[in-house]
Short mmCIF file of C-alpha atoms in Angstrom, two decimals:
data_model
loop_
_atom_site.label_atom_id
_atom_site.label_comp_id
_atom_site.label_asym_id
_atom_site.label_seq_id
_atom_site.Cartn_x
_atom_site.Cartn_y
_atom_site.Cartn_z
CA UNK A 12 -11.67 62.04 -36.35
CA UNK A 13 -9.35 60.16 -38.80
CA UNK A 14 -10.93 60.99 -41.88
CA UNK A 15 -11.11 64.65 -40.96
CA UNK A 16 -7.32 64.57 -40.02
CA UNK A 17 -6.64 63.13 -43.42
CA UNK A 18 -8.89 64.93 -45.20
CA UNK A 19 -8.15 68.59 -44.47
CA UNK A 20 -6.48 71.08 -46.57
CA UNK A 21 -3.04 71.58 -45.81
CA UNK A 22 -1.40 74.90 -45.03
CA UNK A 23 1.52 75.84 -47.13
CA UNK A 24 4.63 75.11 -46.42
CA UNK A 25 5.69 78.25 -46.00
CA UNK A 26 2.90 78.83 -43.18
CA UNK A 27 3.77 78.22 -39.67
CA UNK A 28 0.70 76.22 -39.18
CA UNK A 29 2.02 73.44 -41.32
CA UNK A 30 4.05 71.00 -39.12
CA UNK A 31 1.17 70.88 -36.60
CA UNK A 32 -1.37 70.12 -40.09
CA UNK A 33 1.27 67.43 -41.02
CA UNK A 34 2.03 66.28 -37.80
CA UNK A 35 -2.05 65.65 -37.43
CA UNK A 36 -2.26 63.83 -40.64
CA UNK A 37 0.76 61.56 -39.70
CA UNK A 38 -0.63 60.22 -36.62
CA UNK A 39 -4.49 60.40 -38.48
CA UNK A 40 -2.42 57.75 -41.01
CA UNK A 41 -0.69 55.96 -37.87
CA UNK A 42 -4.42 55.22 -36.85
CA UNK A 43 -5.70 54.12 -40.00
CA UNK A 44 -2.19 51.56 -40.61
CA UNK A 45 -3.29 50.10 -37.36
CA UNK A 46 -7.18 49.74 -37.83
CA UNK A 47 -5.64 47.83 -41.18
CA UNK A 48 -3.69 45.69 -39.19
CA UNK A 49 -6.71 45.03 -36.56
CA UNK A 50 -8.35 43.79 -39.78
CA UNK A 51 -5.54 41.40 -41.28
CA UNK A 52 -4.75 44.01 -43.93
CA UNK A 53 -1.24 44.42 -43.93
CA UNK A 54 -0.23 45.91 -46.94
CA UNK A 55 -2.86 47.88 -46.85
CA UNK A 56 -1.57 48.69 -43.16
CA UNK A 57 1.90 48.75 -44.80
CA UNK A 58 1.42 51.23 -47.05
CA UNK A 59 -0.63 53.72 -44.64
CA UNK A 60 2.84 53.10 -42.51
CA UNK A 61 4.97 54.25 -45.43
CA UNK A 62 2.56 57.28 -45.73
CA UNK A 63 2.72 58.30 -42.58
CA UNK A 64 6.53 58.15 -42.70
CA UNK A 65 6.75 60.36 -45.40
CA UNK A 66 4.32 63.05 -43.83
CA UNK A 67 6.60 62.86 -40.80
CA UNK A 68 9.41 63.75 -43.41
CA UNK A 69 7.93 66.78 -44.59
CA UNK A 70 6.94 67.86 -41.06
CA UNK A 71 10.96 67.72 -39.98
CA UNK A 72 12.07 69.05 -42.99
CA UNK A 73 9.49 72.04 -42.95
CA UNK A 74 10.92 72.28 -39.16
CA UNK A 75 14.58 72.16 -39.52
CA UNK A 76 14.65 74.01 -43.31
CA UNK A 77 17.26 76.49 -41.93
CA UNK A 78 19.42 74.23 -40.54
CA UNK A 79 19.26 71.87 -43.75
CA UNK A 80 19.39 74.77 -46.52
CA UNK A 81 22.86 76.04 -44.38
CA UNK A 82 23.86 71.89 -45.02
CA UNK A 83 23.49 72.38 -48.39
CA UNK A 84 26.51 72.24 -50.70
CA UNK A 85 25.08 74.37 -53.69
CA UNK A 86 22.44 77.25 -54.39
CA UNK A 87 20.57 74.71 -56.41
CA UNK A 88 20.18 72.36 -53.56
CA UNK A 89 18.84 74.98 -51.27
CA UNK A 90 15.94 76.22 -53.75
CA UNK A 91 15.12 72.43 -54.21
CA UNK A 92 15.02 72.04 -49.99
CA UNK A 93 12.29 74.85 -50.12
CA UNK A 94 10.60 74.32 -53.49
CA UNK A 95 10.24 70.85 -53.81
CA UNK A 96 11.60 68.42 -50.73
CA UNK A 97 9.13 69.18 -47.77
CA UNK A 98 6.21 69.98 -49.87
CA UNK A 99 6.36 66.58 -52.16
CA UNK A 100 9.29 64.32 -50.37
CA UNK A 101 9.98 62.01 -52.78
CA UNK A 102 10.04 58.52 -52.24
CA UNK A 103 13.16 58.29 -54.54
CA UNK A 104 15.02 60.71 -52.80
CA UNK A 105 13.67 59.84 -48.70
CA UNK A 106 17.16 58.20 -48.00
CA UNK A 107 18.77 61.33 -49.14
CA UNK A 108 16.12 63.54 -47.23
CA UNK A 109 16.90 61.36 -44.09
CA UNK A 110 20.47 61.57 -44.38
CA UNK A 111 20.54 65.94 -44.24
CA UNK A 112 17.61 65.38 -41.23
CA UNK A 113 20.75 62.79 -39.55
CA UNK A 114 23.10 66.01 -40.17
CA UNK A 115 20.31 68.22 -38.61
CA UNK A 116 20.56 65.94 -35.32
CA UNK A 117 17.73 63.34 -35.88
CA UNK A 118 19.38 60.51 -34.84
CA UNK A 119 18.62 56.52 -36.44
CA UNK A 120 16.35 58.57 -38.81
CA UNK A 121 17.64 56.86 -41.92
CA UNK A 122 17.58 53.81 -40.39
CA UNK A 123 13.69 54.04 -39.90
CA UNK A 124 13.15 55.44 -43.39
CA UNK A 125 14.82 52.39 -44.98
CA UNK A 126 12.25 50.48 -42.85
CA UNK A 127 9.46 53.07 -44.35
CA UNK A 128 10.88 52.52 -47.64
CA UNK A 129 10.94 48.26 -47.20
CA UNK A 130 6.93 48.70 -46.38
CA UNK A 131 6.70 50.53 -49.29
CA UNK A 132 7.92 47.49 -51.53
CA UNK A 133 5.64 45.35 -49.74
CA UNK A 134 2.73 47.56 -50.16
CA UNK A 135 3.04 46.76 -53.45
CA UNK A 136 4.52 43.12 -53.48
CA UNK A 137 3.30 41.45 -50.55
CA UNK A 138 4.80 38.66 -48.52
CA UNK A 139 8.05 36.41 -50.78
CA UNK A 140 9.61 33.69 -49.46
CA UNK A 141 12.25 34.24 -51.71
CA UNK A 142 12.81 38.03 -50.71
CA UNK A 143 13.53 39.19 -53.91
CA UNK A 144 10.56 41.56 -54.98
CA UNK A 145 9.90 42.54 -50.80
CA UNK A 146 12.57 42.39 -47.63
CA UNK A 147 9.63 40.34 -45.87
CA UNK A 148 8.73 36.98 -46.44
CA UNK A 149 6.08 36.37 -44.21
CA UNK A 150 2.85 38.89 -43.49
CA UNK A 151 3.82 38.78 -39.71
CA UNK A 152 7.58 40.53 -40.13
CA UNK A 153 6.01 43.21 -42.04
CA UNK A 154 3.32 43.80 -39.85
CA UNK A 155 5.74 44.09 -36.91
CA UNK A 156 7.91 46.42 -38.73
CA UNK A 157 4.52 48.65 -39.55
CA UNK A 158 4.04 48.65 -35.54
CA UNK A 159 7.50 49.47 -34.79
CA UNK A 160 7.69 52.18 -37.20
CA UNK A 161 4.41 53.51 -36.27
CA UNK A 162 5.65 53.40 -32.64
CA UNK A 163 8.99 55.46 -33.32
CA UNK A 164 6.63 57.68 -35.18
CA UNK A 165 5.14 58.28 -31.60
CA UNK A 166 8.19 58.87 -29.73
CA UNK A 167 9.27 61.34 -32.83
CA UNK A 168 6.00 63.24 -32.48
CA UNK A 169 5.80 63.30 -29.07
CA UNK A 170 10.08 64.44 -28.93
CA UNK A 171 8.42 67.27 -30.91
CA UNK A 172 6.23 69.06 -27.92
CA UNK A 173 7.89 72.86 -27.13
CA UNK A 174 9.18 72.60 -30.69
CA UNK A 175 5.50 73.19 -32.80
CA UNK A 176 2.73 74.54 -31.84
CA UNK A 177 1.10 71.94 -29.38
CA UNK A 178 -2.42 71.84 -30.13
CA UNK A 179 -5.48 70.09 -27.71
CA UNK A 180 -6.26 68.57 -30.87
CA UNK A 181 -2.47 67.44 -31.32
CA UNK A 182 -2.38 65.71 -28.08
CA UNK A 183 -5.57 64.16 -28.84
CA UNK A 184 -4.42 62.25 -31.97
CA UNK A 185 -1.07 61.43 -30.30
CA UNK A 186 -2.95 59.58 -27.42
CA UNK A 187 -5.13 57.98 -29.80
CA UNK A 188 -2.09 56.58 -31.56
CA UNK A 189 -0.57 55.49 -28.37
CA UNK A 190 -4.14 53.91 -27.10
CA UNK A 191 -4.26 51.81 -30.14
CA UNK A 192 -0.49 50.63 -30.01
CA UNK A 193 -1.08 49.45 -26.92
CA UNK A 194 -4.02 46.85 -28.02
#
């Protein structure tokens, strides 16, 4: 069932079906971070973390476009919210993103996407000692930072029922998730 929630074609943004679609292919990554982890792959497990964080990005900010395009200071901004930030989400402009979702009313959201963003450095430079290429300097700290993000990536998903479209299939994945957190 992973692969296939991974795997799909998205909807476009502009289509109502897309939060559930992202909000599927989150918790497909949240699987596949923790069946890295099972393995001893963590920055393997790190990264899948980091992507899952992102997807959950463009879910809210699909979701609360409105309310964030009204936020906006300038014209500009607002055609960049639609055109560009939930359908790509930047990873150079994520603390930004998370600070106009804060606005919107998702609280400690920036908090957990500088987390997101500190797996994302040590996706790509591993454990140091010294902490001066990655914020973790042993394998174990970043692995419990991909569990703790994956499990506020849960309680985010699951804080999201009566607001998308709550699929069988949606409830499915979000157990799954939970099952596999709990191991």
């Amino acid at each position: 069932m992973v692969v296939e929630l991974v795997e799909r074609p998205l909807p476009r943004p502009s289509d109502a079906a897309y939060v559930e679609a992202r909000l599927l292919e989150a918790l497909g990554e949240a699987k596949l971070a923790l069946e890295y982890l099972e393995r001893g792959l963590t920055r393997n497990a790190a990264c899948k973390a980091f992507q899952t964080w992102k997807v959950l990005l463009a879910a809210l900010l699909r979701l609360e476009l409105e309310r964030l395009k009204a936020l906006a200071k300038t014209e500009e901004e607002r055609k960049w919210l639609e055109s560009k930030a939930v359908s790509r989400v930047p990873t150079t402009r994520m603390k930004e993103l998370a600070r106009l979702l804060k606005e919107a009313g998702h609280e400690a959201i920036t908090a957990w996407t500088a987390i997101a963003l500190d797996l994302h450095d040590y996706q790509h430079h591993g454990p140091d000692p010294d902490t001066a290429l990655s914020k973790y300097a042993t394998r174990e700290s970043a692995a419990a930072d991909v569990v703790e993000l994956l499990q506020e990536l849960a309680r985010r998903v699951e804080a999201l029922r009566g607001r998308v479209r709550w699929s069988g299939e949606l409830e499915k994945a979000l157990e799954e998730v939970r099952r596999a957190l709990t191991r």
